[in-house]
Amino acid sequence: MTRARRLWSGASYSAVFIAIAGAILVGILAAAGSQDPSRALAALWNGSLGTSYALFSATLVRATPLLLTGCAVAIAFRAGALNIGAEGQLLVGAAAAAASAQVLAPSLGIATIPAGLLAGIVVGGAWAAVAAQLRRRFGVLEVISTILLNFVALYLVGWLVRGPLQEPLGIYPQSDVLPDVARLPLMMGGTRLHWGFALAIASAIVAWIVLTRTAAGFRIRATGLSPSAAAVAGSIDTERTLARAMMASGALAGLAGAIEVQGVTFALYENLSPGYGYTAIAVALLARLDPLLVIPSAFFFGALEAGAAAMQRDAGVPAVVATVMEATLILLLLAGERLRRRPLVPA
Amino acid sequence: MIDSGPAGLVASVLESTVRTATPLMLAALGETVSERAGVINIGLEGSIIAGAFFGIVAATAGGVVAGVAGAIAGGVAASAVVAAFVVGVRANQIITGAAVTLLFLGLTGTLYHLLFGAAGSALASPTLAAWRIPLLADTPVVGRALFEQPPTTYLAFFLAPALWWYLRRTHGGLALRAIGENPAAARAAGIHVRRAQALALLFGGALGGLAGGTLVLAQVGTFAEGMSAGRGFIAVAIVVLGRWEPLGVALGALLFGAASALQFVFQALGRPLPYQLFLAFPYALTLAALAVGGRRARAPAHLGKQDVV
């Protein structure tokens, strides 16, 4: 089957699943009783794609962290490392960016921006490396360790924003607001779209190039498809490849957190991420673990979450209903994988 | 009778240990059964939150007994979804579990907001009172911890040896263990692999739901979004630490409870440590314990494998 035909067949199945998941969403809304479903759906549309403001300031802004974390999850899953810890890696990356902004802004000026991004990358990668080493040296399943580390990251941020990083007045559990030099400039005036979006797109393209065109990417894909074959026929150090894939994954998620702080929230606080790291799993699976396909996938989920937020504001439907739809989509994709006998995730 | 001084502190720590350990023990014992049958259920967290939510809704409507039944039903519902995908379609167990956890976290959050208002009017439900065993409960230091607890705690302490006996000494338990080690051989021996795995999952979900029910009905008394707080994942880790043996798992849950109770020791000693440290401690401790204790653990040979019978 040619690559184009494979993509098309995969896309059409995904479209069916999205339609089914959408129908389930509508069903939930209708069953929400007193709320008028058509009003909720109007809010969903207007809040995501219906107006240009919504498109640029809500959908694309939310798609940015989903793009990066989606790539993060895709790379890890490709190697066979089930990184469920993108949420925690994003949070520590955000913390690193906020901390570096506070410390470096006076001396570095506008160079604080790349410094903060780099800090996010390094700290996010380190956070994932903890889980990677726990797997490599102690055989701890990375599913468990990454999830547990998510909670540790959450409480770490909670301590930081009430302690060392707390804003000067000491009233609110959040960091000091980022000075202007540490903020990502806007891509489009009159909206909230910042240059982090372009950075995210570039990262996805780079990730795709690395995965498909470099030796390191080959090692990742081979390890994921068959660790034993990779080790024997390819002389690949599968454990080292897995560890490096995990670190790259964490680095991307950390970058997502840094960009969120520098481009959207301009401060660190506990509820910084509405579950981006978990939505990323749905993003990656819908994209069939292909970094380029993560771009439209992240766009779709960005629109969904932006619409859900608008539904909560304007029609009183809890935004967390988007989580239900995302989980349903993952389950449908899993079922479809087995029915079509094409593996979604290696191993 | 209020103890004071060191004996009182030890008694409080023991009580806190048992309190914290109970939901973990229930969930972990259920997970032990599933994993012995070869299925790793990451959706256990979903069972716990479902048990918490449906437990409190049922209790508000029909009293404590209805609440327990509702909790079990919620937990079973979550694991039924897992079973449908993992046993029915042989989908990837880990991702299915993660998706089911997300699904039920989202569902319970959505339903909570819809039913009880965006203002978050706090639910107040009837609670499970402690059953006091006369005479034994007056034992110094350990009396209240062991003999004045809600019935779910007694159930947990009963289940540990009961499941040990079931797995070791009954045909059913042997069949279950056989499935986890070599499903093809089990099938050849005439064991219904899929049915047993599905039932094992449902049993695990029931106990997970009961764990959630314990949280709301016997401990907190109300519901909050995401209140399961990763207990399902900690329970999965405890199964590894307990070497997939019910007695070991029960011990692991107790050790975990003891570690969580340490914060009271620190408070009593007057040491001002950040509150978040105590929140993070259980998770960090689980990681450390897995690193130290998980090395020589031998999992059931076909645990987590998709291409089984």
XYZ file of C-alpha atoms in Angstrom:
656
model
C 0.000 0.000 0.000
C 1.427 3.367 -0.935
C 2.058 5.889 1.796
C -0.664 8.144 0.415
C -3.226 5.377 0.420
C -2.282 4.298 3.914
C -2.641 7.858 5.132
C -6.016 8.218 3.456
C -7.353 4.965 4.866
C -6.122 5.948 8.299
C -7.612 9.419 7.957
C -11.005 8.141 6.922
C -11.162 5.783 9.891
C -10.157 8.580 12.188
C -12.840 10.770 10.675
C -15.410 8.100 11.460
C -14.209 7.894 15.020
C -14.305 11.638 15.423
C -17.838 11.652 14.121
C -18.840 8.953 16.578
C -17.152 10.750 19.434
C -18.879 13.957 18.377
C -22.200 12.199 18.406
C -21.499 10.957 21.909
C -20.677 14.508 22.930
C -23.949 15.751 21.560
C -25.685 12.950 23.404
C -24.067 14.016 26.663
C -25.120 17.599 26.068
C -28.667 16.606 25.277
C -28.792 14.422 28.345
C -27.572 17.367 30.384
C -31.219 18.090 30.966
C -32.089 21.682 31.477
C -29.384 23.051 29.227
C -30.434 23.741 25.646
C -28.158 21.598 23.470
C -28.288 23.938 20.495
C -27.152 26.838 22.656
C -24.277 24.758 23.967
C -23.289 23.725 20.454
C -23.429 27.335 19.289
C -21.091 28.251 22.125
C -18.839 25.318 21.175
C -18.603 26.554 17.590
C -18.232 30.253 18.336
C -15.625 29.588 20.966
C -13.421 27.509 18.735
C -13.738 28.207 15.019
C -16.721 30.462 14.566
C -14.927 33.770 14.904
C -11.428 34.727 13.822
C -10.682 35.914 17.328
C -11.629 32.521 18.694
C -9.533 30.817 16.057
C -6.367 32.765 16.750
C -6.712 33.544 20.425
C -8.326 30.370 21.694
C -7.887 27.438 19.350
C -4.338 28.037 18.146
C -3.172 29.221 21.548
C -4.455 26.011 23.120
C -3.125 23.963 20.220
C 0.432 25.134 20.933
C 1.074 23.125 24.123
C -0.917 20.234 22.666
C 1.337 20.242 19.621
C 4.470 19.997 21.706
C 3.180 17.507 24.239
C 1.575 15.517 21.450
C 4.976 15.231 19.754
C 6.500 14.363 23.113
C 4.092 11.493 23.651
C 4.407 10.374 20.024
C 8.199 10.102 20.192
C 8.127 8.179 23.452
C 5.372 5.832 22.311
C 7.230 5.198 19.072
C 10.150 3.874 21.067
C 7.817 1.751 23.140
C 8.133 3.937 26.232
C 4.686 4.740 27.566
C 5.277 8.249 28.836
C 2.123 9.259 30.680
C 4.115 11.933 32.484
C 3.957 14.761 29.954
C 1.795 16.686 32.409
C 4.444 16.702 35.114
C 7.226 17.380 32.626
C 5.261 20.367 31.327
C 4.791 21.693 34.863
C 8.442 21.494 35.819
C 9.386 23.093 32.503
C 6.992 25.913 33.293
C 8.492 26.255 36.759
C 11.980 26.385 35.280
C 10.979 29.129 32.856
C 9.310 31.168 35.577
C 12.270 30.787 37.881
C 14.792 31.713 35.204
C 12.728 34.757 34.265
C 12.805 35.981 37.843
C 16.499 35.365 38.230
C 17.854 36.300 34.806
C 15.604 39.059 33.495
C 17.504 41.932 35.125
C 20.831 40.845 33.648
C 19.971 39.183 30.347
C 17.214 41.417 29.026
C 15.573 39.950 25.980
C 17.871 36.926 26.030
C 15.784 35.783 28.974
C 13.323 34.298 26.499
C 15.621 31.685 24.948
C 17.192 31.126 28.361
C 13.790 30.320 29.810
C 12.941 28.034 26.921
C 16.226 26.224 27.342
C 15.610 25.895 31.071
C 12.229 24.339 30.322
C 13.780 21.897 27.881
C 16.516 20.828 30.266
C 14.336 20.475 33.342
C 11.574 18.681 31.448
C 14.098 16.257 30.012
C 15.591 15.703 33.464
C 12.178 14.969 34.943
C 11.562 12.315 32.308
C 15.084 11.000 32.834
C 14.152 10.113 36.420
C 11.501 7.734 35.136
C 13.814 6.521 32.388
C 16.570 5.625 34.846
C 14.096 4.005 37.212
C 13.133 1.761 34.322
C 16.651 1.129 33.136
C 18.277 0.409 36.484
C 15.428 -0.897 38.577
C 12.935 -2.228 36.079
C 10.187 0.122 37.249
C 7.369 0.341 34.702
C 7.497 3.847 33.252
C 3.704 4.014 33.205
C 3.621 3.995 36.993
C 6.694 6.124 37.558
C 5.695 8.872 35.142
C 2.195 9.089 36.607
C 3.557 9.238 40.157
C 6.025 11.899 39.082
C 3.096 13.940 37.761
C 1.783 14.206 41.292
C 5.204 15.039 42.672
C 5.536 17.785 40.051
C 2.135 19.175 40.961
C 3.018 19.448 44.643
C 6.448 20.790 43.788
C 4.831 23.645 41.886
C 2.404 24.102 44.765
C 5.332 24.553 47.129
C 7.228 26.839 44.763
C 4.340 29.257 44.309
C 3.805 29.464 48.048
C 7.463 29.609 48.901
C 10.568 30.528 46.950
C 8.808 31.767 43.818
C 5.822 33.462 45.386
C 4.881 36.941 44.242
C 6.282 39.758 46.368
C 3.075 40.558 48.253
C 2.866 37.006 49.490
C -0.909 36.848 49.113
C -1.585 34.672 46.076
C -0.192 31.199 45.400
C 1.496 32.222 42.178
C 4.824 33.480 41.000
C 5.664 37.062 40.232
C 4.294 38.227 36.890
C 6.857 37.928 34.111
C 8.546 41.191 33.115
C 7.937 42.281 29.539
C 11.400 41.284 28.340
C 10.724 37.704 29.321
C 7.487 37.405 27.387
C 7.115 35.894 23.942
C 6.106 38.573 21.427
C 2.741 38.354 19.723
C 2.534 36.810 16.271
C -0.674 38.559 15.410
C -1.696 41.881 16.814
C -5.120 42.066 18.414
C -5.067 38.396 19.367
C -3.323 36.277 21.959
C -1.396 34.252 19.380
C 2.279 34.338 20.294
C 5.456 33.188 18.566
C 5.469 30.035 20.634
C 2.978 28.692 18.143
C 5.492 29.007 15.312
C 8.108 27.439 17.548
C 5.788 24.516 18.197
C 5.160 23.943 14.492
C 8.893 24.098 13.852
C 9.517 21.610 16.655
C 7.029 19.172 15.153
C 8.747 19.404 11.779
C 12.152 18.924 13.372
C 10.820 15.965 15.340
C 9.530 14.409 12.148
C 12.844 14.938 10.391
C 14.761 13.411 13.282
C 12.383 10.481 13.540
C 12.297 9.626 9.855
C 15.591 10.886 8.460
C 18.237 10.367 11.107
C 19.971 7.376 12.625
C 18.724 8.283 16.079
C 15.166 8.339 14.819
C 15.683 5.006 13.136
C 16.898 3.525 16.394
C 13.803 4.822 18.125
C 11.452 3.374 15.549
C 13.261 0.048 15.406
C 13.286 -0.294 19.181
C 9.582 0.369 19.290
C 8.668 -2.036 16.525
C 10.734 -4.946 17.796
C 13.203 -4.551 20.647
C 14.670 -7.999 20.142
C 15.183 -7.543 16.406
C 16.662 -4.103 16.983
C 19.083 -5.443 19.543
C 20.169 -8.492 17.588
C 20.004 -7.535 13.926
C 20.549 -3.829 14.379
C 23.031 -3.949 17.254
C 20.975 -1.210 18.856
C 21.282 -0.515 22.564
C 17.538 -0.599 23.125
C 17.627 0.477 26.745
C 19.757 3.496 25.953
C 17.551 4.375 22.991
C 14.473 4.141 25.197
C 16.057 6.348 27.820
C 17.014 8.946 25.247
C 13.563 8.866 23.682
C 12.076 9.457 27.127
C 14.394 12.409 27.711
C 13.564 13.916 24.330
C 9.917 13.432 25.161
C 10.306 15.186 28.486
C 12.293 17.968 26.858
C 9.476 18.704 24.414
C 6.905 18.675 27.186
C 9.108 20.965 29.267
C 9.370 23.304 26.299
C 5.575 23.327 26.131
C 5.441 24.420 29.758
C 8.049 27.130 29.231
C 6.156 28.498 26.226
C 2.918 28.515 28.210
C 4.512 30.617 30.912
C 6.268 32.961 28.511
C 3.437 33.339 26.035
C 0.097 32.786 27.761
C 0.025 32.798 31.530
C 3.010 35.109 32.242
C 3.206 33.551 35.708
C 3.476 30.199 37.427
C 0.535 28.841 39.354
C -0.876 25.480 40.238
C -3.654 25.087 37.672
C -1.438 26.122 34.812
C -2.246 23.062 32.761
C -5.825 21.872 32.267
C -4.532 18.378 31.597
C -2.530 19.092 28.444
C -0.231 16.166 29.212
C -3.125 13.735 29.243
C -4.894 15.205 26.214
C -1.541 14.790 24.485
C -2.083 11.035 24.555
C -5.249 11.445 22.521
C -3.468 13.916 20.222
C -0.616 11.499 19.605
C -2.838 8.485 19.053
C -5.105 10.327 16.629
C -1.963 11.381 14.761
C -0.874 7.737 14.660
C 2.325 8.804 16.427
C 3.473 10.811 13.396
C 4.841 14.250 14.397
C 3.594 15.875 11.211
C 0.075 14.552 11.742
C 0.268 15.837 15.304
C -0.127 19.326 13.805
C -3.695 18.846 12.539
C -4.471 16.594 15.499
C -3.402 19.275 17.970
C -5.448 21.796 16.026
C -8.517 19.581 16.396
C -8.071 19.117 20.115
C -7.218 22.780 20.581
C -10.507 23.661 18.935
C -12.318 21.107 21.069
C -10.929 22.445 24.332
C -11.429 26.070 23.320
C -15.019 25.255 22.426
C -15.527 23.406 25.690
C -14.266 26.411 27.656
C -16.711 28.622 25.753
C -19.501 26.130 26.432
C -18.827 26.428 30.136
C -18.766 30.220 30.022
C -21.812 30.735 27.842
C -23.992 27.681 28.322
C -23.036 26.300 31.696
C -21.858 22.920 30.408
C -18.816 21.832 32.425
C -15.657 22.107 30.332
C -14.436 18.789 31.639
C -16.864 17.138 29.228
C -14.068 17.541 26.669
C -12.043 15.042 28.695
C -14.864 12.550 28.308
C -14.830 12.984 24.566
C -11.065 12.693 24.381
C -11.056 9.493 26.426
C -13.832 8.065 24.272
C -11.820 8.883 21.189
C -8.785 7.029 22.546
C -10.925 3.985 23.254
C -12.440 4.086 19.781
C -8.999 4.351 18.224
C -7.851 1.375 20.285
C -10.828 -0.687 19.162
C -10.264 0.352 15.582
C -6.641 -0.671 15.831
C -7.569 -4.189 16.758
C -10.371 -4.436 14.240
C -8.095 -3.275 11.438
C -5.118 -5.223 12.791
C -2.790 -2.238 12.408
C -0.883 -1.540 15.594
C -1.395 1.924 16.986
C 1.313 1.742 19.593
C 4.304 -0.602 19.347
C 4.636 -3.275 22.065
C -10.720 8.239 76.314
C -8.085 10.601 75.036
C -4.489 9.497 75.321
C -1.797 12.026 75.690
C 1.933 11.766 75.516
C 3.971 9.280 73.497
C 1.450 6.439 73.793
C -1.217 8.727 72.451
C 0.968 9.766 69.555
C 1.694 6.154 68.636
C -2.003 5.333 68.841
C -2.836 8.254 66.555
C -0.180 7.220 64.083
C -1.488 3.660 64.065
C -5.040 4.853 63.559
C -3.949 7.088 60.716
C -1.966 4.208 59.228
C -4.988 1.943 59.132
C -7.220 4.723 57.817
C -4.891 5.565 54.946
C -4.143 1.940 54.213
C -7.744 0.731 53.949
C -8.697 2.113 50.515
C -5.252 1.257 49.182
C -5.468 -2.264 50.519
C -8.902 -2.842 49.030
C -7.886 -1.536 45.621
C -4.540 -3.324 45.643
C -6.066 -6.663 46.645
C -8.525 -6.369 43.783
C -5.723 -5.493 41.420
C -3.748 -8.513 42.643
C -6.512 -10.783 41.433
C -6.640 -9.062 38.025
C -2.902 -9.149 37.559
C -2.618 -12.768 38.617
C -4.987 -13.425 35.725
C -2.614 -11.583 33.427
C -4.396 -8.244 33.136
C -2.838 -5.005 34.353
C -5.626 -2.549 35.101
C -4.414 1.050 35.003
C -8.099 1.962 34.953
C -8.224 1.135 38.668
C -8.022 4.862 39.377
C -11.174 5.240 37.303
C -12.866 2.576 39.419
C -11.931 4.409 42.595
C -13.236 7.793 41.489
C -16.373 6.161 40.078
C -16.872 4.390 43.397
C -16.418 7.638 45.270
C -18.884 9.569 43.135
C -21.623 6.975 42.714
C -21.169 5.947 46.320
C -21.925 9.376 47.607
C -24.769 9.961 45.173
C -26.400 6.675 46.194
C -25.813 7.408 49.867
C -27.404 10.832 49.592
C -30.424 9.235 47.993
C -30.762 6.013 49.928
C -28.518 5.857 52.962
C -25.195 4.282 53.723
C -25.951 0.746 52.541
C -27.155 2.065 49.194
C -24.006 4.115 49.128
C -21.793 1.068 49.453
C -23.763 -0.701 46.740
C -23.484 2.366 44.516
C -19.753 2.540 45.090
C -19.277 -1.086 44.114
C -21.483 -0.595 41.053
C -19.457 2.420 39.963
C -16.201 0.531 40.301
C -17.559 -2.433 38.385
C -18.788 -0.136 35.601
C -15.323 1.294 35.104
C -13.635 -2.098 35.023
C -16.377 -3.402 32.732
C -15.234 -0.851 30.162
C -11.659 -2.010 30.661
C -12.749 -5.626 30.279
C -14.665 -4.886 27.104
C -11.534 -3.539 25.460
C -8.817 -5.630 27.064
C -10.551 -8.994 27.092
C -13.079 -8.397 24.349
C -10.951 -6.777 21.678
C -7.492 -7.497 23.158
C -6.526 -3.833 23.008
C -3.363 -2.453 24.592
C -3.936 -2.818 28.334
C -1.987 0.207 29.477
C -3.530 2.722 27.108
C -7.004 1.306 27.667
C -6.532 1.737 31.378
C -5.257 5.282 30.994
C -8.210 6.137 28.752
C -10.741 4.621 31.158
C -9.205 6.560 34.035
C -9.506 9.782 32.056
C -13.021 8.844 31.010
C -14.274 8.344 34.531
C -12.411 11.309 35.948
C -14.142 13.389 33.284
C -17.514 11.713 33.723
C -17.585 12.082 37.488
C -16.409 15.682 37.207
C -19.029 16.483 34.596
C -21.850 14.764 36.474
C -20.787 16.380 39.732
C -20.989 19.837 38.194
C -24.265 19.123 36.434
C -25.987 17.546 39.411
C -24.658 19.660 42.216
C -24.253 22.991 40.541
C -21.364 25.092 39.372
C -21.372 26.746 42.786
C -20.165 23.404 44.118
C -22.702 23.043 46.868
C -20.921 20.642 49.161
C -22.526 17.248 49.370
C -23.217 16.057 52.842
C -23.867 12.371 52.943
C -24.475 9.903 55.723
C -21.249 8.236 56.763
C -20.186 4.761 57.760
C -19.740 4.775 61.474
C -16.960 2.831 63.101
C -17.892 -0.564 64.498
C -16.449 -0.877 67.909
C -15.486 -4.319 69.157
C -16.024 -4.233 72.912
C -13.145 -5.117 75.214
C -10.599 -5.453 72.390
C -11.044 -1.820 71.446
C -9.844 -0.826 74.895
C -6.441 -2.383 74.348
C -3.869 0.346 74.905
C -2.197 1.851 71.857
C -3.497 -0.581 69.205
C -7.064 -0.837 70.422
C -8.681 1.900 68.360
C -6.532 1.292 65.311
C -7.447 -2.373 65.034
C -10.811 -2.765 66.697
C -12.698 0.488 66.242
C -12.863 0.937 62.500
C -15.530 1.148 59.800
C -16.663 -2.202 58.419
C -14.750 -1.677 55.197
C -11.511 -1.863 57.157
C -12.494 -5.185 58.683
C -13.373 -6.378 55.192
C -9.934 -5.423 53.938
C -8.241 -7.283 56.774
C -10.426 -10.291 56.099
C -9.850 -10.245 52.343
C -6.079 -10.465 52.549
C -5.907 -13.970 54.062
C -9.096 -14.969 52.223
C -7.594 -14.147 48.848
C -4.337 -15.836 49.850
C -6.290 -18.965 50.591
C -8.320 -18.631 47.374
C -5.278 -18.244 45.156
C -3.261 -20.930 46.857
C -5.740 -23.564 47.858
C -8.727 -23.581 45.511
C -9.207 -24.788 41.983
C -10.513 -21.387 40.966
C -7.433 -19.657 42.263
C -5.156 -22.149 40.564
C -6.986 -21.647 37.274
C -6.589 -17.899 37.631
C -2.887 -18.185 38.288
C -2.513 -20.529 35.347
C -4.074 -17.957 33.041
C -1.620 -15.345 34.188
C 1.361 -17.612 33.637
C 0.436 -19.435 30.441
C -2.974 -18.715 28.939
C -2.529 -21.142 26.067
C -1.854 -24.008 28.447
C -4.779 -22.932 30.608
C -7.043 -22.920 27.587
C -5.815 -26.372 26.624
C -6.645 -27.550 30.125
C -10.223 -26.441 29.579
C -10.189 -23.157 31.485
C -12.357 -20.356 30.109
C -9.617 -17.767 29.800
C -11.656 -14.778 28.679
C -14.448 -15.345 31.140
C -12.045 -15.705 34.033
C -10.099 -12.613 33.051
C -13.273 -10.578 32.703
C -14.502 -11.740 36.095
C -11.130 -11.001 37.656
C -11.285 -7.480 36.232
C -14.826 -6.964 37.501
C -13.804 -8.190 40.941
C -10.872 -5.814 40.951
C -13.186 -3.009 39.873
C -15.646 -3.846 42.627
C -12.924 -3.566 45.240
C -11.635 -0.397 43.618
C -15.122 1.057 43.782
C -15.358 0.011 47.392
C -12.071 1.785 48.043
C -13.569 4.954 46.603
C -16.669 4.383 48.649
C -14.526 4.103 51.759
C -12.979 7.458 50.958
C -16.280 9.280 50.765
C -18.430 7.327 53.173
C -16.009 6.388 55.903
C -13.449 9.149 55.709
C -14.007 12.432 53.936
C -17.799 12.564 53.885
C -18.047 14.562 50.673
C -16.922 14.464 47.069
C -14.391 16.576 45.198
C -13.250 16.294 41.587
C -10.240 14.054 41.244
C -10.258 13.141 44.916
C -8.845 9.701 44.174
C -5.537 11.562 43.819
C -3.596 8.741 42.217
C -4.490 6.064 44.750
C -5.239 3.651 41.932
C -1.710 4.020 40.597
C -0.232 3.643 44.039
C -2.306 0.471 44.446
C -0.848 -0.926 41.211
C 2.611 -0.168 42.583
C 1.746 -1.857 45.889
C 0.858 -5.020 43.973
C 4.401 -5.062 42.579
C 5.888 -4.380 46.002
C 3.790 -7.157 47.523
C 5.059 -9.585 44.890
C 1.530 -10.274 43.697
C 0.804 -12.067 46.987
C -2.278 -10.889 48.909
C -0.520 -10.937 52.271
C 2.462 -9.046 50.898
C 0.151 -6.536 49.252
C -1.702 -5.966 52.519
C 1.609 -5.382 54.258
C 2.647 -2.972 51.530
C -0.550 -0.987 51.950
C 0.041 -0.784 55.702
C 3.621 0.359 55.245
C 2.396 3.006 52.878
C -0.208 4.110 55.371
C 2.459 4.302 58.045
C 4.656 6.465 55.866
C 1.752 8.804 55.196
C 1.078 8.990 58.921
C 4.583 10.263 59.497
C 3.369 13.796 58.967
C 1.639 13.645 62.331
C 4.905 12.744 63.989
C 6.489 15.803 62.449
C 3.594 17.986 63.449
C 3.751 16.699 66.985
C 7.460 17.353 67.137
C 6.772 20.898 66.068
C 8.947 20.825 62.971
C 7.643 23.276 60.383
C 8.062 21.485 57.071
C 6.195 22.632 53.956
C 2.746 21.113 53.643
C 3.372 20.092 50.015
C 6.249 17.904 51.138
C 3.808 15.692 53.009
C 1.472 15.655 50.035
C 4.256 14.590 47.693
C 5.832 12.147 50.120
C 3.563 9.138 49.418
C 4.269 9.331 45.702
C 7.992 9.788 46.105
C 8.032 6.978 48.634
C 6.230 4.656 46.221
C 8.838 5.421 43.582
C 11.674 4.746 45.980
C 10.055 1.549 47.204
C 9.568 0.329 43.645
C 13.193 1.047 42.883
C 14.435 -0.794 45.921
C 11.886 -3.556 46.218
C 10.764 -4.192 42.689
C 13.934 -5.696 41.346
C 13.527 -9.307 42.327
C 9.785 -9.383 41.856
C 8.558 -12.013 39.457
C 5.409 -10.934 37.708
C 2.941 -13.416 36.249
C 4.580 -14.449 33.003
C 1.848 -13.213 30.688
C 0.979 -10.043 32.553
C 0.092 -7.254 30.156
C 0.472 -9.295 27.016
C -2.069 -8.549 24.327
C -1.848 -11.505 22.000
C -3.250 -14.090 24.304
C -6.008 -16.588 23.767
